[in-house]
């Protein structure tokens, strides 16, 4: 199937007389005839559902669709993008370990990495995109377990150099994890560019309607855990799950099995069946929406580029953008709906510009059908120090625009009217 068909029909194959639409299994638990059948399921979670913290038919169908769209071999849906990122890391790293992360990432993830994970004994060593290989080499040791980056950095709208960073992760034998939230599998497929693990905040484009917070971790099945001295815990019995050896039980899907058995089971933060139902419904139009978001955003970026009240614009679809060449290498069919713009006159004019918009609303959200706007330095990223903001690529004049799927003439008119008031 092509991606547009996968979005609509995906993993749900109704049989004779079944519901046409993926049913909502709003149930915590599932019935079995014999104790033996249930005991068997505890040995092998792959063959049925026990309890909705661990798996659920509605959630599983959604997971399968997203894995399909990304070209992965398994997925685990979570309560939020943040919990998905947390589980993605915990599955490979424990106290005393460290991971590498690009510094140009979403502020919440930056805070998780700089403040919360270190409290659990996992240190995160930040890599700025302009660091040399030699500078990165100094950061790696035998307890380094992952390299993390975002396809399109939120909110600096920088494009990830997949070729360079996948080469670096391979050199050290560590998985390359990519947050593909802002590109979606419609525009970029990170597994085709060397990623081993993909994370999404499904709260954004995948749901697309700003109705459900959610996340997902996807296993590319393309990382060799066995024989790698950094990952002996994938190849030795896990006493917390009656001696399961993940590479034997899960095969190529060892990572996502370990994530579910060790962390979803013990911590929870699963996606609720109702959120999976709604998010799946939203994802049916993902391809259509990404086409329109991209088309609208390009038209807006082109207008902004020429506007006298605008200092700079960052959008990889613009020919003059620093990331245009990189974008052309990895993106297919558009460059998404996210634009970063510097308004002349700094923070004060940025605030005035945002307040004078009518159609575009000021919200702490991005990537849904409705156009919106935010000033990251004073909101989503306000917990960061001045240096952290620089490392994340955020200036005080940066305004983040999330261009929706409304008629582009109305979006442009609203932005032009607001700029005219400055
Ligand atoms: C790129 C990216 N990753 C992860 C997250 C966190 O996701 P959530 O808000 O669903 O926890 C966000 C939230 O804005 C994000 O933009």
Coordinates of C-alpha atoms and ligand atoms in Angstrom, one line a residue:
X1 CA 0.0 0.0 0.0
X2 CA 1.0 3.6 -0.6
X3 CA 1.2 5.9 2.4
X4 CA -2.1 7.6 1.8
X5 CA -3.8 4.2 1.8
X6 CA -2.0 3.1 4.9
X7 CA -3.2 6.3 6.6
X8 CA -6.9 5.5 5.8
X9 CA -7.0 1.7 6.0
X10 CA -3.8 1.0 7.9
X11 CA -3.6 -2.1 10.0
X12 CA -7.4 -2.6 10.6
X13 CA -8.7 -5.4 8.5
X14 CA -12.4 -6.1 9.4
X15 CA -13.7 -9.6 8.8
X16 CA -17.2 -10.6 7.6
X17 CA -19.7 -8.6 9.7
X18 CA -17.1 -6.7 11.7
X19 CA -17.4 -2.9 12.3
X20 CA -16.0 -0.9 9.3
X21 CA -14.3 1.6 11.6
X22 CA -11.6 0.5 14.1
X23 CA -13.6 -0.3 17.2
X24 CA -12.9 1.3 20.6
X25 CA -12.1 -1.4 23.1
X26 CA -12.7 0.7 26.2
X27 CA -11.8 -2.1 28.5
X28 CA -9.0 -2.5 31.1
X29 CA -9.0 -6.3 30.8
X30 CA -9.7 -9.4 28.6
X31 CA -11.4 -12.7 29.4
X32 CA -9.9 -16.2 29.0
X33 CA -11.5 -19.6 29.4
X34 CA -8.6 -21.3 31.3
X35 CA -5.9 -20.2 33.7
X36 CA -3.4 -21.9 31.5
X37 CA -4.3 -19.7 28.5
X38 CA -3.7 -16.6 30.6
X39 CA -0.5 -18.0 32.1
X40 CA 0.7 -18.6 28.5
X41 CA 0.0 -15.0 27.6
X42 CA 2.2 -13.8 30.6
X43 CA 5.0 -15.8 29.0
X44 CA 4.5 -14.3 25.5
X45 CA 2.8 -10.9 25.3
X46 CA 2.9 -11.1 21.5
X47 CA -0.1 -13.4 21.1
X48 CA -2.9 -11.7 23.0
X49 CA -4.0 -8.9 25.4
X50 CA -4.0 -9.2 29.2
X51 CA -4.4 -5.8 30.6
X52 CA -4.7 -2.4 28.9
X53 CA -1.7 -0.9 30.7
X54 CA 0.4 -3.4 28.7
X55 CA -1.6 -3.7 25.4
X56 CA -5.1 -3.2 24.1
X57 CA -6.6 -4.0 20.6
X58 CA -7.5 -0.4 19.7
X59 CA -4.1 0.8 20.8
X60 CA -2.4 -2.1 19.1
X61 CA -4.1 -1.3 15.7
X62 CA -2.9 2.3 16.0
X63 CA 0.6 1.2 16.9
X64 CA 0.7 -1.2 13.9
X65 CA -0.4 1.6 11.6
X66 CA 2.3 4.0 12.7
X67 CA 4.9 1.3 12.5
X68 CA 3.7 0.6 9.0
X69 CA 3.9 4.3 8.0
X70 CA 7.4 4.6 9.4
X71 CA 8.6 1.3 7.9
X72 CA 9.3 -0.1 11.4
X73 CA 8.7 -3.5 12.8
X74 CA 6.9 -2.6 16.0
X75 CA 5.6 0.4 18.0
X76 CA 4.5 1.2 21.5
X77 CA 2.0 4.0 22.1
X78 CA 2.4 6.2 25.2
X79 CA 0.4 8.7 27.1
X80 CA 2.5 11.6 25.7
X81 CA 5.5 12.5 23.5
X82 CA 7.4 13.1 26.7
X83 CA 6.8 9.6 28.1
X84 CA 7.6 8.1 24.7
X85 CA 11.0 9.9 24.8
X86 CA 11.6 8.8 28.4
X87 CA 10.8 5.1 27.5
X88 CA 13.0 5.3 24.4
X89 CA 15.9 6.3 26.6
X90 CA 15.2 4.0 29.6
X91 CA 15.1 0.9 27.3
X92 CA 18.8 1.4 26.5
X93 CA 20.2 3.4 29.4
X94 CA 20.4 3.0 33.2
X95 CA 22.0 4.8 36.1
X96 CA 25.7 5.4 35.3
X97 CA 25.1 5.5 31.5
X98 CA 24.9 8.5 29.3
X99 CA 23.4 9.5 25.9
X100 CA 24.3 12.1 23.3
X101 CA 21.6 14.5 22.1
X102 CA 21.6 17.2 19.6
X103 CA 21.0 20.5 21.5
X104 CA 18.5 21.7 18.9
X105 CA 15.5 19.9 20.4
X106 CA 12.1 20.7 21.9
X107 CA 12.4 22.6 25.2
X108 CA 10.5 19.9 27.2
X109 CA 12.9 17.2 25.9
X110 CA 15.8 19.5 26.6
X111 CA 14.7 19.9 30.2
X112 CA 14.0 16.1 30.6
X113 CA 17.6 15.5 29.3
X114 CA 19.4 18.3 31.2
X115 CA 17.6 18.0 34.5
X116 CA 15.4 15.0 35.1
X117 CA 17.4 12.1 33.5
X118 CA 20.6 13.2 35.4
X119 CA 18.5 12.8 38.7
X120 CA 18.1 9.2 37.7
X121 CA 21.8 8.8 37.0
X122 CA 21.6 9.1 33.2
X123 CA 23.7 12.0 31.9
X124 CA 23.0 13.6 28.6
X125 CA 25.8 15.1 26.7
X126 CA 24.6 17.8 24.3
X127 CA 26.0 18.1 20.8
X128 CA 25.6 21.4 19.0
X129 CA 25.2 20.9 15.2
X130 CA 28.4 22.8 14.5
X131 CA 30.6 20.6 16.7
X132 CA 33.4 18.7 14.9
X133 CA 33.6 14.9 14.9
X134 CA 36.7 15.3 17.2
X135 CA 34.7 17.4 19.7
X136 CA 31.9 14.7 19.7
X137 CA 34.5 11.9 20.1
X138 CA 35.5 13.4 23.5
X139 CA 31.9 13.1 24.7
X140 CA 31.6 9.3 23.9
X141 CA 32.7 6.6 26.3
X142 CA 31.8 2.9 26.8
X143 CA 28.7 3.9 28.8
X144 CA 27.3 6.0 25.9
X145 CA 24.0 4.3 24.8
X146 CA 22.2 6.5 22.3
X147 CA 22.3 9.4 19.9
X148 CA 19.2 11.5 19.8
X149 CA 18.0 14.3 17.4
X150 CA 14.9 15.9 15.9
X151 CA 14.2 15.8 12.1
X152 CA 12.9 19.4 12.3
X153 CA 14.1 21.0 15.4
X154 CA 11.3 22.7 17.4
X155 CA 11.3 25.7 17.3
X156 CA 14.5 26.6 15.5
X157 CA 13.4 24.7 12.3
X158 CA 16.8 23.3 11.6
X159 CA 16.9 20.1 9.6
X160 CA 18.8 17.1 11.0
X161 CA 21.9 16.0 9.1
X162 CA 20.9 12.3 9.0
X163 CA 23.9 11.2 7.0
X164 CA 26.4 12.7 9.4
X165 CA 24.8 11.7 12.6
X166 CA 23.8 8.2 11.5
X167 CA 27.5 7.7 10.6
X168 CA 28.6 8.9 14.0
X169 CA 26.1 6.5 15.8
X170 CA 27.3 3.6 13.7
X171 CA 30.9 4.4 14.4
X172 CA 30.3 4.0 18.2
X173 CA 27.8 1.1 17.8
X174 CA 24.9 3.1 19.5
X175 CA 21.3 3.4 18.3
X176 CA 20.3 6.6 16.5
X177 CA 16.9 7.8 17.9
X178 CA 15.0 10.4 16.0
X179 CA 12.0 12.5 17.0
X180 CA 10.1 12.8 13.7
X181 CA 7.1 14.7 15.2
X182 CA 7.3 17.8 12.9
X183 CA 8.1 16.0 9.7
X184 CA 5.8 12.9 10.1
X185 CA 6.4 9.7 8.0
X186 CA 4.6 11.4 5.2
X187 CA 7.5 13.8 4.5
X188 CA 10.5 12.1 6.0
X189 CA 11.2 8.4 6.8
X190 CA 14.1 8.4 9.2
X191 CA 14.7 4.6 9.0
X192 CA 15.6 5.1 5.4
X193 CA 18.3 7.5 6.5
X194 CA 20.0 5.5 9.2
X195 CA 17.7 5.9 12.3
X196 CA 17.1 2.9 14.5
X197 CA 14.4 4.2 16.8
X198 CA 11.7 6.9 16.0
X199 CA 9.7 8.9 18.5
X200 CA 6.6 11.0 17.9
X201 CA 4.5 13.3 19.9
X202 CA 1.3 12.1 18.3
X203 CA -0.3 15.1 19.9
X204 CA 0.9 17.0 16.9
X205 CA 0.3 16.2 13.2
X206 CA -0.6 12.5 13.7
X207 CA -3.7 13.4 15.7
X208 CA -3.8 16.7 13.9
X209 CA -6.9 18.1 15.6
X210 CA -5.4 19.1 19.0
X211 CA -7.7 16.7 20.8
X212 CA -5.4 14.1 22.3
X213 CA -2.0 14.2 24.0
X214 CA 0.0 11.1 23.0
X215 CA 3.3 9.6 21.9
X216 CA 4.8 6.6 20.2
X217 CA 8.1 4.8 20.1
X218 CA 8.9 2.8 16.9
X219 CA 11.5 0.1 16.5
X220 CA 13.3 0.0 13.1
X221 CA 14.4 -3.6 13.8
X222 CA 17.7 -2.5 12.2
X223 CA 20.1 -2.4 15.2
X224 CA 22.2 -5.3 16.1
X225 CA 22.0 -5.7 19.9
X226 CA 23.7 -9.1 20.1
X227 CA 27.4 -9.1 20.4
X228 CA 27.5 -5.4 21.3
X229 CA 29.2 -5.0 24.7
X230 CA 27.1 -1.9 25.4
X231 CA 23.8 -3.9 25.3
X232 CA 24.4 -7.1 27.1
X233 CA 21.1 -6.7 28.9
X234 CA 19.3 -7.4 25.6
X235 CA 21.1 -10.8 25.5
X236 CA 21.0 -12.0 29.1
X237 CA 17.9 -13.2 31.1
X238 CA 15.8 -10.4 32.6
X239 CA 14.9 -11.5 36.2
X240 CA 12.1 -8.9 36.2
X241 CA 10.3 -10.9 33.5
X242 CA 10.9 -14.5 34.5
X243 CA 14.2 -14.7 32.7
X244 CA 13.2 -13.4 29.3
X245 CA 16.1 -12.9 26.9
X246 CA 14.8 -10.1 24.7
X247 CA 16.8 -10.9 21.5
X248 CA 15.5 -14.5 21.7
X249 CA 11.8 -13.6 22.5
X250 CA 11.6 -10.5 20.3
X251 CA 14.1 -11.3 17.6
X252 CA 14.6 -8.2 15.4
X253 CA 11.9 -6.5 17.6
X254 CA 13.8 -7.0 20.8
X255 CA 13.9 -3.3 21.6
X256 CA 10.2 -2.6 21.5
X257 CA 9.5 -5.8 23.4
X258 CA 11.9 -4.7 26.1
X259 CA 10.4 -1.3 26.2
X260 CA 6.9 -2.8 26.8
X261 CA 7.8 -5.6 29.2
X262 CA 10.2 -3.6 31.4
X263 CA 8.9 0.0 31.3
X264 CA 5.3 0.2 30.1
X265 CA 4.5 -2.7 32.4
X266 CA 6.3 -1.2 35.4
X267 CA 5.6 2.5 34.9
X268 CA 2.4 2.7 32.9
X269 CA 2.0 6.0 30.9
X270 CA 0.2 4.0 28.2
X271 CA -2.0 5.6 25.6
X272 CA -5.6 5.2 26.6
X273 CA -7.8 3.3 24.2
X274 CA -10.0 6.4 23.7
X275 CA -7.0 8.5 22.8
X276 CA -5.8 5.8 20.4
X277 CA -9.3 5.7 18.8
X278 CA -9.4 9.4 18.2
X279 CA -5.7 9.7 17.2
X280 CA -6.2 6.9 14.7
X281 CA -9.2 8.7 13.3
X282 CA -7.1 11.9 12.9
X283 CA -4.3 10.0 11.3
X284 CA -6.6 8.9 8.5
X285 CA -6.1 12.3 6.8
X286 CA -2.4 12.7 7.7
X287 CA -1.2 12.6 4.1
X288 CA -3.8 15.0 2.9
X289 CA -3.2 17.4 5.7
X290 CA 0.7 17.3 5.4
X291 CA 0.3 18.3 1.7
X292 CA -1.9 21.3 2.6
X293 CA 0.2 22.3 5.7
X294 CA 3.3 22.3 3.5
X295 CA 1.7 24.2 0.6
X296 CA 0.3 26.9 2.9
X297 CA 3.5 27.2 4.9
X298 CA 5.6 27.7 1.8
X299 CA 3.3 30.5 0.6
X300 CA 3.4 32.2 4.0
X301 CA 7.2 31.8 4.2
X302 CA 7.6 33.4 0.7
X303 CA 5.5 36.3 1.8
X304 CA 7.4 36.8 5.1
X305 CA 10.8 36.6 3.3
X306 CA 10.0 39.8 1.4
X307 CA 8.2 41.6 4.2
X308 CA 9.9 44.9 5.4
X309 CA 8.9 44.2 9.1
X310 CA 10.6 40.8 9.1
X311 CA 14.3 40.4 10.0
X312 CA 14.7 36.8 8.9
X313 CA 12.6 33.6 8.1
X314 CA 13.6 30.0 8.6
X315 CA 11.7 27.5 6.5
X316 CA 13.5 24.7 4.7
X317 CA 11.2 25.0 1.7
X318 CA 12.7 28.5 0.9
X319 CA 15.5 28.3 -1.7
X320 CA 17.6 30.7 0.4
X321 CA 17.2 28.8 3.6
X322 CA 20.3 27.4 5.2
X323 CA 18.6 24.0 5.4
X324 CA 17.1 23.9 1.9
X325 CA 19.7 21.6 0.5
X326 CA 19.5 19.2 3.4
X327 CA 15.7 19.4 3.3
X328 CA 15.7 18.5 -0.4
X329 CA 17.8 15.4 0.4
X330 CA 15.5 14.0 3.1
X331 CA 12.0 15.5 2.5
X332 CA 9.5 14.2 0.0
X333 CA 6.3 16.1 -1.0
X334 CA 6.8 19.2 1.2
X335 CA 8.5 20.8 4.1
X336 CA 5.8 20.7 6.8
X337 CA 3.9 23.6 8.3
X338 CA 6.4 25.0 10.8
X339 CA 8.1 28.4 10.3
X340 CA 10.4 30.4 12.6
X341 CA 10.4 34.1 12.0
X342 CA 12.4 37.0 13.5
X343 CA 10.3 40.1 13.7
X344 CA 12.1 43.5 13.5
X345 CA 12.1 45.3 16.8
X346 CA 12.8 42.3 19.1
X347 CA 10.7 40.8 21.9
X348 CA 8.3 43.8 22.2
X349 CA 7.3 43.8 18.5
X350 CA 7.2 40.0 18.5
X351 CA 4.6 40.2 21.3
X352 CA 2.6 42.9 19.5
X353 CA 2.6 41.0 16.3
X354 CA 1.2 37.9 18.0
X355 CA -1.4 39.9 19.9
X356 CA -2.7 41.6 16.8
X357 CA -3.3 38.4 14.9
X358 CA -6.9 37.4 14.7
X359 CA -7.1 34.1 12.9
X360 CA -3.9 32.7 14.2
X361 CA -4.3 32.2 17.9
X362 CA -1.6 32.3 20.6
X363 CA -1.5 28.7 22.0
X364 CA 1.0 26.3 23.5
X365 CA 0.6 23.9 20.6
X366 CA 1.6 23.3 17.1
X367 CA 0.8 21.1 14.1
X368 CA -2.9 20.9 14.2
X369 CA -5.4 22.0 11.5
X370 CA -5.7 25.5 13.0
X371 CA -2.9 28.1 12.4
X372 CA -1.3 29.3 15.6
X373 CA 1.7 31.2 17.0
X374 CA 4.0 31.2 20.0
X375 CA 7.0 33.0 21.4
X376 CA 9.2 30.0 22.6
X377 CA 11.8 32.0 24.6
X378 CA 9.2 33.2 27.1
X379 CA 6.9 30.1 27.1
X380 CA 7.9 26.5 26.1
X381 CA 11.6 27.2 26.6
X382 CA 11.5 29.8 29.4
X383 CA 13.1 27.3 31.8
X384 CA 16.3 27.3 29.7
X385 CA 19.3 29.5 30.6
X386 CA 20.5 32.1 28.1
X387 CA 23.2 29.7 26.9
X388 CA 20.8 26.8 26.6
X389 CA 18.6 29.0 24.5
X390 CA 21.5 29.8 22.2
X391 CA 22.3 26.1 22.0
X392 CA 18.7 25.3 21.1
X393 CA 18.9 28.0 18.3
X394 CA 16.4 30.3 19.9
X395 CA 16.6 34.1 19.9
X396 CA 14.4 36.5 21.8
X397 CA 12.9 37.8 18.5
X398 CA 12.0 34.2 17.3
X399 CA 8.2 33.7 16.8
X400 CA 7.1 30.2 15.9
X401 CA 4.3 29.9 13.4
X402 CA 2.4 26.7 12.9
X403 CA 0.5 27.0 9.6
X404 CA -2.8 25.2 9.5
X405 CA -5.0 24.0 6.6
X406 CA -7.3 27.0 6.4
X407 CA -7.5 28.9 3.1
X408 CA -4.0 30.3 2.7
X409 CA -5.4 33.7 1.5
X410 CA -7.0 34.2 5.0
X411 CA -3.8 33.2 6.8
X412 CA -1.6 35.5 4.8
X413 CA -4.1 38.4 5.2
X414 CA -4.1 37.9 9.0
X415 CA -0.3 38.0 9.2
X416 CA 0.0 41.0 6.8
X417 CA -2.7 42.9 8.8
X418 CA -0.9 42.3 12.1
X419 CA 2.6 43.2 10.7
X420 CA 1.1 46.4 9.4
X421 CA 0.3 47.5 12.9
X422 CA 4.0 47.4 14.0
Ligands
LIG1 C1 9.2 17.8 18.7 C2 8.5 17.4 20.0 N1 8.8 16.3 20.6 C3 8.1 15.9 21.8 C4 7.2 16.8 22.3 C5 6.5 16.3 23.6 O1 5.3 15.8 23.3 P1 4.0 15.9 24.2 O2 3.6 17.3 24.4 O3 3.0 15.0 23.5 O4 4.4 15.2 25.5 C6 6.9 18.0 21.7 C7 5.8 18.9 22.3 O5 5.6 20.0 21.9 C8 7.5 18.3 20.5 O6 7.2 19.4 19.8

